[in-house]
Amino acid sequence: MPAPVFTIANQKGGVGKTTTAVNLSAALAERKVRTLLIDLDPQANATSALGLTKDAGRSLYDALLSEETGAPLNELVLGKVQATTTPHLSVIASEVDLAAIEIELSRRENYLLQLRRVLYPLRNSDQFDAIVIDCPPALGMISMNSLSAANYLLIALQCEYLAMEGLGQILKVVEQLREAGVNPDLEVGGILMTMFDIRTNLSRQVVDEVRKHFSERVFQTVIPRTVRLSEAPSFGQSILQYDNLSSGAVAYRNLAKEAQKKFNLHAGG
């Protein structure tokens, strides 16, 4: 059975999207779910957050153009996978050149379906139980390709009222992709409340408001605002490696447990 694809996206930056991509992937891997994290953000923050370098040629850039060049897709894609220091967690890194793909893809006839084509060898390789994609903080060509290729969209939503304003926009995009037949099977897998500050009424109010309107779509797990989560990437480590017993590590472990049950993720590691 092909590995399910989870796209973590939000057009707003600074909402904990990359933090979630990295630490959810690490926490799933800890549960022996063979997880592949694909960094599609040209800033490559997820890549460096796991201690990998942003080397030229390590991203999916040339694979996304392989239909034009005629290069063998399987070799291009599977050869990009790198192991990490976390057992059962692999990464396909990003690089600065990936920014150019926005222009390149726009010239293609099936511009929204290129990533789906590229992911086919990965999904069917029997090497992974889950594929997680970290997108740029914008609904550009890369993010739209990710949504077109995904089974589930996971939305990281900061516990602030302004962050809620963009939620309707991304949900509308999902509906448009479904109705247009681009990805009729795309589901909103869940809304994750991030940067929760236990000291403020605002955080609690925002969580209550989101649960009121999207009850069944909101994860029970809430990610706290902690200094340790902010520090971990500078050491090239997930929060599980950096501070195993911190509130952030506990939260992402709970999220992984919730996600594994919700999406019936097989642990093949």
PDB file of C-alpha atoms in Angstrom:
ATOM      1  CA  MET A   1       0.000   0.000   0.000  1.00  0.00           C
ATOM      2  CA  PRO A   2       1.472   3.417  -0.937  1.00  0.00           C
ATOM      3  CA  ALA A   3       2.720   5.566   1.931  1.00  0.00           C
ATOM      4  CA  PRO A   4       0.313   8.411   2.814  1.00  0.00           C
ATOM      5  CA  VAL A   5       1.532  11.940   2.143  1.00  0.00           C
ATOM      6  CA  PHE A   6       1.023  14.690   4.733  1.00  0.00           C
ATOM      7  CA  THR A   7       1.549  18.284   3.654  1.00  0.00           C
ATOM      8  CA  ILE A   8       2.121  20.794   6.441  1.00  0.00           C
ATOM      9  CA  ALA A   9       1.181  24.161   5.012  1.00  0.00           C
ATOM     10  CA  ASN A  10       0.095  27.651   5.930  1.00  0.00           C
ATOM     11  CA  GLN A  11       0.484  30.782   3.834  1.00  0.00           C
ATOM     12  CA  LYS A  12       1.405  32.691   6.991  1.00  0.00           C
ATOM     13  CA  GLY A  13       4.976  32.425   8.253  1.00  0.00           C
ATOM     14  CA  GLY A  14       6.054  32.047  11.866  1.00  0.00           C
ATOM     15  CA  VAL A  15       3.257  29.710  12.919  1.00  0.00           C
ATOM     16  CA  GLY A  16       5.371  26.683  13.832  1.00  0.00           C
ATOM     17  CA  LYS A  17       5.015  24.915  10.497  1.00  0.00           C
ATOM     18  CA  THR A  18       8.634  23.790  10.104  1.00  0.00           C
ATOM     19  CA  THR A  19       8.938  23.085  13.831  1.00  0.00           C
ATOM     20  CA  THR A  20       5.956  20.776  13.472  1.00  0.00           C
ATOM     21  CA  ALA A  21       7.239  19.109  10.300  1.00  0.00           C
ATOM     22  CA  VAL A  22      10.576  18.313  11.954  1.00  0.00           C
ATOM     23  CA  ASN A  23       9.350  17.252  15.375  1.00  0.00           C
ATOM     24  CA  LEU A  24       6.257  15.347  14.264  1.00  0.00           C
ATOM     25  CA  SER A  25       8.460  13.426  11.816  1.00  0.00           C
ATOM     26  CA  ALA A  26      10.986  12.690  14.575  1.00  0.00           C
ATOM     27  CA  ALA A  27       8.261  11.640  16.993  1.00  0.00           C
ATOM     28  CA  LEU A  28       6.666   9.321  14.434  1.00  0.00           C
ATOM     29  CA  ALA A  29      10.089   7.809  13.752  1.00  0.00           C
ATOM     30  CA  GLU A  30      10.528   7.267  17.489  1.00  0.00           C
ATOM     31  CA  ARG A  31       7.339   5.190  17.313  1.00  0.00           C
ATOM     32  CA  LYS A  32       9.041   3.153  14.554  1.00  0.00           C
ATOM     33  CA  VAL A  33       6.934   4.665  11.786  1.00  0.00           C
ATOM     34  CA  ARG A  34       9.406   4.846   8.897  1.00  0.00           C
ATOM     35  CA  THR A  35       9.095   8.519   8.060  1.00  0.00           C
ATOM     36  CA  LEU A  36      10.442  10.583   5.172  1.00  0.00           C
ATOM     37  CA  LEU A  37      10.547  14.360   5.669  1.00  0.00           C
ATOM     38  CA  ILE A  38      10.719  16.320   2.409  1.00  0.00           C
ATOM     39  CA  ASP A  39      11.899  19.919   2.749  1.00  0.00           C
ATOM     40  CA  LEU A  40      10.357  21.945  -0.075  1.00  0.00           C
ATOM     41  CA  ASP A  41      11.032  25.364   1.428  1.00  0.00           C
ATOM     42  CA  PRO A  42      13.966  27.054  -0.380  1.00  0.00           C
ATOM     43  CA  GLN A  43      15.002  28.519   2.986  1.00  0.00           C
ATOM     44  CA  ALA A  44      15.817  24.912   3.972  1.00  0.00           C
ATOM     45  CA  ASN A  45      15.052  25.418   7.665  1.00  0.00           C
ATOM     46  CA  ALA A  46      13.845  21.848   8.133  1.00  0.00           C
ATOM     47  CA  THR A  47      17.069  20.600   6.543  1.00  0.00           C
ATOM     48  CA  SER A  48      19.340  22.548   8.895  1.00  0.00           C
ATOM     49  CA  ALA A  49      17.060  21.808  11.879  1.00  0.00           C
ATOM     50  CA  LEU A  50      18.040  18.155  11.545  1.00  0.00           C
ATOM     51  CA  GLY A  51      21.756  18.897  11.187  1.00  0.00           C
ATOM     52  CA  LEU A  52      21.978  18.436   7.413  1.00  0.00           C
ATOM     53  CA  THR A  53      23.734  20.834   5.060  1.00  0.00           C
ATOM     54  CA  LYS A  54      22.027  22.692   2.215  1.00  0.00           C
ATOM     55  CA  ASP A  55      24.142  21.118  -0.517  1.00  0.00           C
ATOM     56  CA  ALA A  56      23.438  21.849  -4.177  1.00  0.00           C
ATOM     57  CA  GLY A  57      21.804  18.928  -5.959  1.00  0.00           C
ATOM     58  CA  ARG A  58      20.287  17.310  -2.867  1.00  0.00           C
ATOM     59  CA  SER A  59      16.755  18.681  -3.354  1.00  0.00           C
ATOM     60  CA  LEU A  60      13.964  17.530  -5.683  1.00  0.00           C
ATOM     61  CA  TYR A  61      14.705  20.380  -8.093  1.00  0.00           C
ATOM     62  CA  ASP A  62      16.048  18.276 -10.971  1.00  0.00           C
ATOM     63  CA  ALA A  63      13.472  15.537 -10.316  1.00  0.00           C
ATOM     64  CA  LEU A  64      10.677  18.071 -10.758  1.00  0.00           C
ATOM     65  CA  LEU A  65      12.166  18.971 -14.133  1.00  0.00           C
ATOM     66  CA  SER A  66      12.870  15.374 -15.195  1.00  0.00           C
ATOM     67  CA  GLU A  67       9.797  15.166 -17.432  1.00  0.00           C
ATOM     68  CA  GLU A  68      11.436  17.848 -19.572  1.00  0.00           C
ATOM     69  CA  THR A  69      14.997  16.516 -19.414  1.00  0.00           C
ATOM     70  CA  GLY A  70      14.172  12.838 -19.781  1.00  0.00           C
ATOM     71  CA  ALA A  71      16.361  11.874 -16.797  1.00  0.00           C
ATOM     72  CA  PRO A  72      15.434   8.574 -15.063  1.00  0.00           C
ATOM     73  CA  LEU A  73      12.965   9.521 -12.326  1.00  0.00           C
ATOM     74  CA  ASN A  74      13.492   6.600  -9.943  1.00  0.00           C
ATOM     75  CA  GLU A  75      17.237   7.183  -9.702  1.00  0.00           C
ATOM     76  CA  LEU A  76      16.807  10.936  -9.349  1.00  0.00           C
ATOM     77  CA  VAL A  77      14.271  10.686  -6.545  1.00  0.00           C
ATOM     78  CA  LEU A  78      15.401   7.694  -4.497  1.00  0.00           C
ATOM     79  CA  GLY A  79      18.988   8.926  -4.680  1.00  0.00           C
ATOM     80  CA  LYS A  80      18.047  12.104  -2.829  1.00  0.00           C
ATOM     81  CA  VAL A  81      17.036  10.334   0.386  1.00  0.00           C
ATOM     82  CA  GLN A  82      19.425  10.927   3.289  1.00  0.00           C
ATOM     83  CA  ALA A  83      19.503   9.153   6.631  1.00  0.00           C
ATOM     84  CA  THR A  84      19.465  11.194   9.847  1.00  0.00           C
ATOM     85  CA  THR A  85      20.777  10.557  13.345  1.00  0.00           C
ATOM     86  CA  THR A  86      17.224   9.551  14.322  1.00  0.00           C
ATOM     87  CA  PRO A  87      16.461   5.894  13.537  1.00  0.00           C
ATOM     88  CA  HIS A  88      13.579   5.426  11.040  1.00  0.00           C
ATOM     89  CA  LEU A  89      13.747   9.094   9.958  1.00  0.00           C
ATOM     90  CA  SER A  90      15.009  10.061   6.495  1.00  0.00           C
ATOM     91  CA  VAL A  91      15.112  13.439   4.771  1.00  0.00           C
ATOM     92  CA  ILE A  92      15.138  14.875   1.281  1.00  0.00           C
ATOM     93  CA  ALA A  93      16.865  18.205   1.797  1.00  0.00           C
ATOM     94  CA  SER A  94      16.156  21.590   0.281  1.00  0.00           C
ATOM     95  CA  GLU A  95      18.478  24.121  -1.327  1.00  0.00           C
ATOM     96  CA  VAL A  96      18.349  27.740  -2.457  1.00  0.00           C
ATOM     97  CA  ASP A  97      17.967  26.739  -6.131  1.00  0.00           C
ATOM     98  CA  LEU A  98      14.552  25.287  -5.322  1.00  0.00           C
ATOM     99  CA  ALA A  99      13.200  28.855  -5.365  1.00  0.00           C
ATOM    100  CA  ALA A 100      13.562  28.826  -9.159  1.00  0.00           C
ATOM    101  CA  ILE A 101      11.117  25.945  -9.443  1.00  0.00           C
ATOM    102  CA  GLU A 102       8.222  28.377  -8.939  1.00  0.00           C
ATOM    103  CA  ILE A 103       8.975  29.882 -12.370  1.00  0.00           C
ATOM    104  CA  GLU A 104       9.927  26.603 -14.023  1.00  0.00           C
ATOM    105  CA  LEU A 105       6.729  24.816 -12.988  1.00  0.00           C
ATOM    106  CA  SER A 106       4.484  27.630 -14.149  1.00  0.00           C
ATOM    107  CA  ARG A 107       5.618  26.948 -17.729  1.00  0.00           C
ATOM    108  CA  ARG A 108       4.506  23.307 -17.661  1.00  0.00           C
ATOM    109  CA  GLU A 109       1.176  22.064 -18.941  1.00  0.00           C
ATOM    110  CA  ASN A 110       0.427  19.908 -15.880  1.00  0.00           C
ATOM    111  CA  TYR A 111       2.102  22.321 -13.494  1.00  0.00           C
ATOM    112  CA  LEU A 112       0.073  21.251 -10.441  1.00  0.00           C
ATOM    113  CA  LEU A 113       0.809  17.550 -10.876  1.00  0.00           C
ATOM    114  CA  GLN A 114       4.602  17.499 -11.095  1.00  0.00           C
ATOM    115  CA  LEU A 115       5.242  16.700  -7.436  1.00  0.00           C
ATOM    116  CA  ARG A 116       2.661  13.894  -7.479  1.00  0.00           C
ATOM    117  CA  ARG A 117       4.619  12.326 -10.354  1.00  0.00           C
ATOM    118  CA  VAL A 118       7.905  12.741  -8.484  1.00  0.00           C
ATOM    119  CA  LEU A 119       6.553  11.213  -5.269  1.00  0.00           C
ATOM    120  CA  TYR A 120       5.352   8.051  -6.994  1.00  0.00           C
ATOM    121  CA  PRO A 121       8.654   6.118  -6.603  1.00  0.00           C
ATOM    122  CA  LEU A 122       8.901   7.174  -2.940  1.00  0.00           C
ATOM    123  CA  ARG A 123       5.328   6.256  -2.056  1.00  0.00           C
ATOM    124  CA  ASN A 124       5.612   2.853  -3.703  1.00  0.00           C
ATOM    125  CA  SER A 125       9.155   1.949  -2.665  1.00  0.00           C
ATOM    126  CA  ASP A 126       8.042   0.149   0.519  1.00  0.00           C
ATOM    127  CA  GLN A 127      10.754   2.094   2.379  1.00  0.00           C
ATOM    128  CA  PHE A 128       8.394   4.473   4.190  1.00  0.00           C
ATOM    129  CA  ASP A 129       5.207   4.347   6.253  1.00  0.00           C
ATOM    130  CA  ALA A 130       4.586   8.110   6.071  1.00  0.00           C
ATOM    131  CA  ILE A 131       5.828  11.037   3.995  1.00  0.00           C
ATOM    132  CA  VAL A 132       5.751  14.527   5.521  1.00  0.00           C
ATOM    133  CA  ILE A 133       6.238  17.654   3.377  1.00  0.00           C
ATOM    134  CA  ASP A 134       7.306  21.031   4.743  1.00  0.00           C
ATOM    135  CA  CYS A 135       6.129  23.831   2.436  1.00  0.00           C
ATOM    136  CA  PRO A 136       7.163  27.476   2.028  1.00  0.00           C
ATOM    137  CA  PRO A 137       5.064  30.047   3.942  1.00  0.00           C
ATOM    138  CA  ALA A 138       3.042  31.001   0.859  1.00  0.00           C
ATOM    139  CA  LEU A 139       0.437  29.412  -1.401  1.00  0.00           C
ATOM    140  CA  GLY A 140       2.726  29.502  -4.415  1.00  0.00           C
ATOM    141  CA  MET A 141       3.538  26.858  -6.999  1.00  0.00           C
ATOM    142  CA  ILE A 142       5.451  24.604  -4.570  1.00  0.00           C
ATOM    143  CA  SER A 143       2.716  24.609  -1.929  1.00  0.00           C
ATOM    144  CA  MET A 144       0.001  24.057  -4.528  1.00  0.00           C
ATOM    145  CA  ASN A 145       1.945  21.083  -5.921  1.00  0.00           C
ATOM    146  CA  SER A 146       2.234  19.714  -2.394  1.00  0.00           C
ATOM    147  CA  LEU A 147      -1.503  20.003  -1.839  1.00  0.00           C
ATOM    148  CA  SER A 148      -2.139  18.370  -5.205  1.00  0.00           C
ATOM    149  CA  ALA A 149       0.082  15.425  -4.225  1.00  0.00           C
ATOM    150  CA  ALA A 150      -1.034  14.966  -0.609  1.00  0.00           C
ATOM    151  CA  ASN A 151      -3.548  12.703   1.028  1.00  0.00           C
ATOM    152  CA  TYR A 152      -3.845  14.977   4.048  1.00  0.00           C
ATOM    153  CA  LEU A 153      -3.249  18.647   4.812  1.00  0.00           C
ATOM    154  CA  LEU A 154      -2.069  19.433   8.336  1.00  0.00           C
ATOM    155  CA  ILE A 155      -2.473  23.102   9.245  1.00  0.00           C
ATOM    156  CA  ALA A 156      -0.241  24.630  11.910  1.00  0.00           C
ATOM    157  CA  LEU A 157      -2.197  27.499  13.473  1.00  0.00           C
ATOM    158  CA  GLN A 158      -0.659  29.931  15.925  1.00  0.00           C
ATOM    159  CA  CYS A 159      -2.758  30.728  18.998  1.00  0.00           C
ATOM    160  CA  GLU A 160      -3.442  34.312  17.928  1.00  0.00           C
ATOM    161  CA  TYR A 161      -6.526  35.854  16.335  1.00  0.00           C
ATOM    162  CA  LEU A 162      -4.646  37.221  13.315  1.00  0.00           C
ATOM    163  CA  ALA A 163      -3.460  33.712  12.486  1.00  0.00           C
ATOM    164  CA  MET A 164      -7.084  32.614  12.167  1.00  0.00           C
ATOM    165  CA  GLU A 165      -7.725  35.017   9.301  1.00  0.00           C
ATOM    166  CA  GLY A 166      -5.742  32.909   6.823  1.00  0.00           C
ATOM    167  CA  LEU A 167      -7.400  29.659   7.862  1.00  0.00           C
ATOM    168  CA  GLY A 168     -10.442  30.227   5.679  1.00  0.00           C
ATOM    169  CA  GLN A 169      -8.234  30.935   2.676  1.00  0.00           C
ATOM    170  CA  ILE A 170      -6.309  27.675   2.808  1.00  0.00           C
ATOM    171  CA  LEU A 171      -9.504  25.691   3.438  1.00  0.00           C
ATOM    172  CA  LYS A 172     -10.992  27.334   0.350  1.00  0.00           C
ATOM    173  CA  VAL A 173      -7.950  26.290  -1.705  1.00  0.00           C
ATOM    174  CA  VAL A 174      -8.433  22.688  -0.564  1.00  0.00           C
ATOM    175  CA  GLU A 175     -12.059  22.791  -1.680  1.00  0.00           C
ATOM    176  CA  GLN A 176     -11.082  24.269  -5.053  1.00  0.00           C
ATOM    177  CA  LEU A 177      -8.508  21.521  -5.682  1.00  0.00           C
ATOM    178  CA  ARG A 178     -11.090  18.881  -4.804  1.00  0.00           C
ATOM    179  CA  GLU A 179     -13.866  20.367  -6.935  1.00  0.00           C
ATOM    180  CA  ALA A 180     -11.576  20.914  -9.925  1.00  0.00           C
ATOM    181  CA  GLY A 181     -10.588  17.250  -9.853  1.00  0.00           C
ATOM    182  CA  VAL A 182      -6.907  18.077  -9.291  1.00  0.00           C
ATOM    183  CA  ASN A 183      -6.887  16.138  -6.021  1.00  0.00           C
ATOM    184  CA  PRO A 184     -10.399  14.929  -5.185  1.00  0.00           C
ATOM    185  CA  ASP A 185      -9.088  12.762  -2.330  1.00  0.00           C
ATOM    186  CA  LEU A 186      -7.355  15.592  -0.447  1.00  0.00           C
ATOM    187  CA  GLU A 187      -8.547  15.824   3.163  1.00  0.00           C
ATOM    188  CA  VAL A 188      -7.883  18.316   5.920  1.00  0.00           C
ATOM    189  CA  GLY A 189      -6.164  15.865   8.226  1.00  0.00           C
ATOM    190  CA  GLY A 190      -6.142  18.243  11.162  1.00  0.00           C
ATOM    191  CA  ILE A 191      -5.567  21.701  12.556  1.00  0.00           C
ATOM    192  CA  LEU A 192      -2.745  21.896  15.081  1.00  0.00           C
ATOM    193  CA  MET A 193      -2.760  24.738  17.583  1.00  0.00           C
ATOM    194  CA  THR A 194       0.817  25.943  18.113  1.00  0.00           C
ATOM    195  CA  MET A 195       2.655  28.450  20.314  1.00  0.00           C
ATOM    196  CA  PHE A 196       0.111  28.075  23.096  1.00  0.00           C
ATOM    197  CA  ASP A 197       0.959  30.365  26.009  1.00  0.00           C
ATOM    198  CA  ILE A 198      -0.575  28.989  29.194  1.00  0.00           C
ATOM    199  CA  ARG A 199      -0.142  32.383  30.892  1.00  0.00           C
ATOM    200  CA  THR A 200      -2.538  34.256  28.601  1.00  0.00           C
ATOM    201  CA  ASN A 201      -6.294  34.223  28.215  1.00  0.00           C
ATOM    202  CA  LEU A 202      -5.829  34.952  24.501  1.00  0.00           C
ATOM    203  CA  SER A 203      -4.325  31.544  23.759  1.00  0.00           C
ATOM    204  CA  ARG A 204      -7.168  29.757  25.504  1.00  0.00           C
ATOM    205  CA  GLN A 205      -9.763  31.909  23.750  1.00  0.00           C
ATOM    206  CA  VAL A 206      -8.295  31.210  20.315  1.00  0.00           C
ATOM    207  CA  VAL A 207      -8.168  27.459  20.945  1.00  0.00           C
ATOM    208  CA  ASP A 208     -11.783  27.497  22.170  1.00  0.00           C
ATOM    209  CA  GLU A 209     -12.880  29.481  19.113  1.00  0.00           C
ATOM    210  CA  VAL A 210     -11.161  27.157  16.655  1.00  0.00           C
ATOM    211  CA  ARG A 211     -12.533  24.049  18.403  1.00  0.00           C
ATOM    212  CA  LYS A 212     -16.012  25.599  18.305  1.00  0.00           C
ATOM    213  CA  HIS A 213     -15.928  25.991  14.512  1.00  0.00           C
ATOM    214  CA  PHE A 214     -13.734  23.028  13.482  1.00  0.00           C
ATOM    215  CA  SER A 215     -14.192  20.610  16.383  1.00  0.00           C
ATOM    216  CA  GLU A 216     -13.560  17.294  14.638  1.00  0.00           C
ATOM    217  CA  ARG A 217     -10.658  18.703  12.635  1.00  0.00           C
ATOM    218  CA  VAL A 218      -8.639  20.075  15.569  1.00  0.00           C
ATOM    219  CA  PHE A 219      -6.006  17.855  17.166  1.00  0.00           C
ATOM    220  CA  GLN A 220      -6.412  17.313  20.883  1.00  0.00           C
ATOM    221  CA  THR A 221      -2.703  17.963  21.319  1.00  0.00           C
ATOM    222  CA  VAL A 222      -1.701  21.615  21.706  1.00  0.00           C
ATOM    223  CA  ILE A 223       1.918  22.677  21.159  1.00  0.00           C
ATOM    224  CA  PRO A 224       3.233  25.049  23.849  1.00  0.00           C
ATOM    225  CA  ARG A 225       5.351  28.131  23.274  1.00  0.00           C
ATOM    226  CA  THR A 226       8.741  27.192  24.740  1.00  0.00           C
ATOM    227  CA  VAL A 227      12.295  28.450  24.472  1.00  0.00           C
ATOM    228  CA  ARG A 228      13.570  24.881  24.088  1.00  0.00           C
ATOM    229  CA  LEU A 229      11.590  24.366  20.872  1.00  0.00           C
ATOM    230  CA  SER A 230      13.142  27.559  19.491  1.00  0.00           C
ATOM    231  CA  GLU A 231      16.659  26.542  20.528  1.00  0.00           C
ATOM    232  CA  ALA A 232      16.704  22.984  19.158  1.00  0.00           C
ATOM    233  CA  PRO A 233      17.152  23.840  15.428  1.00  0.00           C
ATOM    234  CA  SER A 234      20.323  25.829  16.100  1.00  0.00           C
ATOM    235  CA  PHE A 235      21.872  22.588  17.390  1.00  0.00           C
ATOM    236  CA  GLY A 236      20.673  20.603  14.373  1.00  0.00           C
ATOM    237  CA  GLN A 237      18.420  18.472  16.552  1.00  0.00           C
ATOM    238  CA  SER A 238      14.754  17.695  16.986  1.00  0.00           C
ATOM    239  CA  ILE A 239      13.273  18.602  20.359  1.00  0.00           C
ATOM    240  CA  LEU A 240      13.311  14.882  21.215  1.00  0.00           C
ATOM    241  CA  GLN A 241      17.098  14.885  20.920  1.00  0.00           C
ATOM    242  CA  TYR A 242      17.718  18.339  22.322  1.00  0.00           C
ATOM    243  CA  ASP A 243      15.565  18.141  25.460  1.00  0.00           C
ATOM    244  CA  ASN A 244      13.911  14.764  25.720  1.00  0.00           C
ATOM    245  CA  LEU A 245      11.802  15.615  28.791  1.00  0.00           C
ATOM    246  CA  SER A 246      10.725  19.155  27.870  1.00  0.00           C
ATOM    247  CA  SER A 247       7.083  20.148  27.454  1.00  0.00           C
ATOM    248  CA  GLY A 248       7.686  20.523  23.706  1.00  0.00           C
ATOM    249  CA  ALA A 249       8.997  16.962  23.419  1.00  0.00           C
ATOM    250  CA  VAL A 250       6.038  15.627  25.404  1.00  0.00           C
ATOM    251  CA  ALA A 251       3.605  17.551  23.166  1.00  0.00           C
ATOM    252  CA  TYR A 252       5.076  16.260  19.902  1.00  0.00           C
ATOM    253  CA  ARG A 253       5.123  12.715  21.248  1.00  0.00           C
ATOM    254  CA  ASN A 254       1.426  13.093  22.064  1.00  0.00           C
ATOM    255  CA  LEU A 255       0.781  14.484  18.597  1.00  0.00           C
ATOM    256  CA  ALA A 256       2.587  11.560  16.958  1.00  0.00           C
ATOM    257  CA  LYS A 257       0.562   9.101  19.014  1.00  0.00           C
ATOM    258  CA  GLU A 258      -2.645  10.889  18.046  1.00  0.00           C
ATOM    259  CA  ALA A 259      -1.657  11.032  14.362  1.00  0.00           C
ATOM    260  CA  GLN A 260      -0.610   7.387  14.226  1.00  0.00           C
ATOM    261  CA  LYS A 261      -3.992   6.313  15.567  1.00  0.00           C
ATOM    262  CA  LYS A 262      -6.021   8.799  13.498  1.00  0.00           C
ATOM    263  CA  PHE A 263      -4.372   7.932  10.188  1.00  0.00           C
ATOM    264  CA  ASN A 264      -3.720   4.251  10.957  1.00  0.00           C
ATOM    265  CA  LEU A 265       0.008   4.577  10.325  1.00  0.00           C
ATOM    266  CA  HIS A 266       1.746   1.228  10.267  1.00  0.00           C
ATOM    267  CA  ALA A 267       5.012   0.959  12.186  1.00  0.00           C
ATOM    268  CA  GLY A 268       7.251  -0.975   9.849  1.00  0.00           C
ATOM    269  CA  GLY A 269      10.599  -0.096  11.429  1.00  0.00           C
TER     270      GLY A 269
END
